[in-house]
Amino acid sequence: MKTIIFLAIMCAAVIAAPQQHPNEITIVRQEENNNIGVDGYHYSYEQSDGQKKEETGELQNQGTEQETIVVRGFFSFMGADGKTYKVEYTADADGFHPVVSVA
């Protein structure tokens, strides 16, 4: 449950982050497959400024005391230095596990 709350706060912070030219940025691709409460979910999007995000959540050990949602995904963006930053992550019963790369 702590993982889900952490991810919700993190997503809200990313969404609320100010953009330099918010009127010029558009979503160029979006995909959603929300099957809330049964098998999991999947969504992804790409913005005109190159930002990308993809996430999949799967319910594991359904109906047991070890029931948990495992989330896997990534987000990427171009920094002010012109480099592309990518964060790939897994969030599970053991916590949030990010891996950052720069290209």
C-alpha atoms as a PDB file:
ATOM      1  CA  MET A   1       0.000   0.000   0.000  1.00  0.00           C
ATOM      2  CA  LYS A   2       2.906   2.362   0.770  1.00  0.00           C
ATOM      3  CA  THR A   3       4.241   1.724  -2.731  1.00  0.00           C
ATOM      4  CA  ILE A   4       0.954   2.704  -4.332  1.00  0.00           C
ATOM      5  CA  ILE A   5       0.769   5.898  -2.277  1.00  0.00           C
ATOM      6  CA  PHE A   6       4.384   6.744  -3.163  1.00  0.00           C
ATOM      7  CA  LEU A   7       3.715   6.208  -6.868  1.00  0.00           C
ATOM      8  CA  ALA A   8       0.565   8.329  -6.746  1.00  0.00           C
ATOM      9  CA  ILE A   9       2.472  11.181  -5.110  1.00  0.00           C
ATOM     10  CA  MET A  10       5.332  10.830  -7.591  1.00  0.00           C
ATOM     11  CA  CYS A  11       2.976  10.870 -10.588  1.00  0.00           C
ATOM     12  CA  ALA A  12       1.157  13.910  -9.215  1.00  0.00           C
ATOM     13  CA  ALA A  13       4.453  15.760  -8.791  1.00  0.00           C
ATOM     14  CA  VAL A  14       5.521  14.956 -12.365  1.00  0.00           C
ATOM     15  CA  ILE A  15       2.159  16.019 -13.758  1.00  0.00           C
ATOM     16  CA  ALA A  16       2.115  19.225 -11.685  1.00  0.00           C
ATOM     17  CA  ALA A  17       5.671  20.228 -12.624  1.00  0.00           C
ATOM     18  CA  PRO A  18       5.690  23.541 -14.490  1.00  0.00           C
ATOM     19  CA  GLN A  19       6.598  23.492 -18.162  1.00  0.00           C
ATOM     20  CA  GLN A  20       8.341  26.332 -19.979  1.00  0.00           C
ATOM     21  CA  HIS A  21       5.766  26.453 -22.785  1.00  0.00           C
ATOM     22  CA  PRO A  22       2.775  24.379 -21.642  1.00  0.00           C
ATOM     23  CA  ASN A  23       0.547  25.607 -24.495  1.00  0.00           C
ATOM     24  CA  GLU A  24       2.962  24.228 -27.079  1.00  0.00           C
ATOM     25  CA  ILE A  25       3.162  20.671 -25.703  1.00  0.00           C
ATOM     26  CA  THR A  26       0.636  18.140 -26.924  1.00  0.00           C
ATOM     27  CA  ILE A  27       0.082  14.426 -26.482  1.00  0.00           C
ATOM     28  CA  VAL A  28       1.068  12.697 -29.718  1.00  0.00           C
ATOM     29  CA  ARG A  29       0.359   9.115 -28.629  1.00  0.00           C
ATOM     30  CA  GLN A  30      -1.720   7.648 -25.811  1.00  0.00           C
ATOM     31  CA  GLU A  31      -2.784   4.120 -24.903  1.00  0.00           C
ATOM     32  CA  GLU A  32      -4.872   2.921 -21.973  1.00  0.00           C
ATOM     33  CA  ASN A  33      -6.063  -0.497 -20.873  1.00  0.00           C
ATOM     34  CA  ASN A  34      -7.617  -0.105 -17.456  1.00  0.00           C
ATOM     35  CA  ASN A  35      -8.968  -3.274 -15.935  1.00  0.00           C
ATOM     36  CA  ILE A  36      -9.151  -1.930 -12.397  1.00  0.00           C
ATOM     37  CA  GLY A  37      -9.376  -4.542  -9.671  1.00  0.00           C
ATOM     38  CA  VAL A  38      -9.162  -7.673 -11.811  1.00  0.00           C
ATOM     39  CA  ASP A  39      -6.012  -8.350 -13.817  1.00  0.00           C
ATOM     40  CA  GLY A  40      -4.194  -5.028 -13.649  1.00  0.00           C
ATOM     41  CA  TYR A  41      -3.705  -2.061 -15.932  1.00  0.00           C
ATOM     42  CA  HIS A  42      -1.482  -0.586 -18.624  1.00  0.00           C
ATOM     43  CA  TYR A  43      -1.064   2.905 -19.981  1.00  0.00           C
ATOM     44  CA  SER A  44       1.444   4.878 -21.987  1.00  0.00           C
ATOM     45  CA  TYR A  45       1.804   8.253 -23.602  1.00  0.00           C
ATOM     46  CA  GLU A  46       4.252  10.371 -25.542  1.00  0.00           C
ATOM     47  CA  GLN A  47       4.292  14.140 -25.693  1.00  0.00           C
ATOM     48  CA  SER A  48       5.416  16.445 -28.498  1.00  0.00           C
ATOM     49  CA  ASP A  49       8.399  17.550 -26.382  1.00  0.00           C
ATOM     50  CA  GLY A  50       9.712  13.963 -26.303  1.00  0.00           C
ATOM     51  CA  GLN A  51       8.555  13.031 -22.798  1.00  0.00           C
ATOM     52  CA  LYS A  52       7.380   9.413 -22.582  1.00  0.00           C
ATOM     53  CA  LYS A  53       5.807   7.304 -19.865  1.00  0.00           C
ATOM     54  CA  GLU A  54       4.658   3.700 -19.793  1.00  0.00           C
ATOM     55  CA  GLU A  55       3.390   1.686 -16.842  1.00  0.00           C
ATOM     56  CA  THR A  56       1.857  -1.727 -16.230  1.00  0.00           C
ATOM     57  CA  GLY A  57       0.406  -2.988 -12.961  1.00  0.00           C
ATOM     58  CA  GLU A  58      -0.368  -6.632 -12.252  1.00  0.00           C
ATOM     59  CA  LEU A  59      -2.170  -8.138  -9.295  1.00  0.00           C
ATOM     60  CA  GLN A  60      -0.188 -11.038  -7.858  1.00  0.00           C
ATOM     61  CA  ASN A  61      -1.176 -13.669  -5.305  1.00  0.00           C
ATOM     62  CA  GLN A  62      -4.832 -12.682  -5.600  1.00  0.00           C
ATOM     63  CA  GLY A  63      -6.981 -13.766  -2.672  1.00  0.00           C
ATOM     64  CA  THR A  64      -4.055 -14.542  -0.375  1.00  0.00           C
ATOM     65  CA  GLU A  65      -2.428 -12.655   2.472  1.00  0.00           C
ATOM     66  CA  GLN A  66       0.478 -11.935   0.094  1.00  0.00           C
ATOM     67  CA  GLU A  67      -1.771 -10.204  -2.468  1.00  0.00           C
ATOM     68  CA  THR A  68       0.060  -7.246  -3.976  1.00  0.00           C
ATOM     69  CA  ILE A  69       0.222  -5.104  -7.084  1.00  0.00           C
ATOM     70  CA  VAL A  70       3.517  -5.179  -8.951  1.00  0.00           C
ATOM     71  CA  VAL A  71       4.109  -2.103 -11.079  1.00  0.00           C
ATOM     72  CA  ARG A  72       6.699  -1.874 -13.867  1.00  0.00           C
ATOM     73  CA  GLY A  73       7.349   1.068 -16.086  1.00  0.00           C
ATOM     74  CA  PHE A  74       9.527   3.922 -17.208  1.00  0.00           C
ATOM     75  CA  PHE A  75       9.477   7.603 -17.931  1.00  0.00           C
ATOM     76  CA  SER A  76      11.923   9.648 -19.963  1.00  0.00           C
ATOM     77  CA  PHE A  77      12.519  13.287 -20.769  1.00  0.00           C
ATOM     78  CA  MET A  78      15.124  15.571 -22.299  1.00  0.00           C
ATOM     79  CA  GLY A  79      16.985  17.669 -19.765  1.00  0.00           C
ATOM     80  CA  ALA A  80      18.112  21.263 -20.152  1.00  0.00           C
ATOM     81  CA  ASP A  81      21.555  19.875 -21.002  1.00  0.00           C
ATOM     82  CA  GLY A  82      20.150  18.165 -24.136  1.00  0.00           C
ATOM     83  CA  LYS A  83      20.574  14.661 -22.712  1.00  0.00           C
ATOM     84  CA  THR A  84      17.731  12.149 -22.468  1.00  0.00           C
ATOM     85  CA  TYR A  85      17.085  10.878 -18.959  1.00  0.00           C
ATOM     86  CA  LYS A  86      15.235   7.600 -18.499  1.00  0.00           C
ATOM     87  CA  VAL A  87      14.008   6.087 -15.244  1.00  0.00           C
ATOM     88  CA  GLU A  88      12.949   2.429 -15.413  1.00  0.00           C
ATOM     89  CA  TYR A  89      11.281   1.156 -12.276  1.00  0.00           C
ATOM     90  CA  THR A  90       9.585  -1.681 -10.488  1.00  0.00           C
ATOM     91  CA  ALA A  91       7.425  -1.218  -7.416  1.00  0.00           C
ATOM     92  CA  ASP A  92       6.447  -4.291  -5.446  1.00  0.00           C
ATOM     93  CA  ALA A  93       6.039  -5.575  -1.913  1.00  0.00           C
ATOM     94  CA  ASP A  94       9.735  -4.841  -1.328  1.00  0.00           C
ATOM     95  CA  GLY A  95       9.519  -1.167  -2.352  1.00  0.00           C
ATOM     96  CA  PHE A  96      10.318   1.123  -5.273  1.00  0.00           C
ATOM     97  CA  HIS A  97      13.313   0.096  -7.417  1.00  0.00           C
ATOM     98  CA  PRO A  98      14.402   2.746  -9.956  1.00  0.00           C
ATOM     99  CA  VAL A  99      17.232   2.471 -12.480  1.00  0.00           C
ATOM    100  CA  VAL A 100      18.340   5.762 -14.071  1.00  0.00           C
ATOM    101  CA  SER A 101      20.165   6.054 -17.380  1.00  0.00           C
ATOM    102  CA  VAL A 102      21.359   9.051 -19.375  1.00  0.00           C
ATOM    103  CA  ALA A 103      21.938   9.092 -23.116  1.00  0.00           C
END
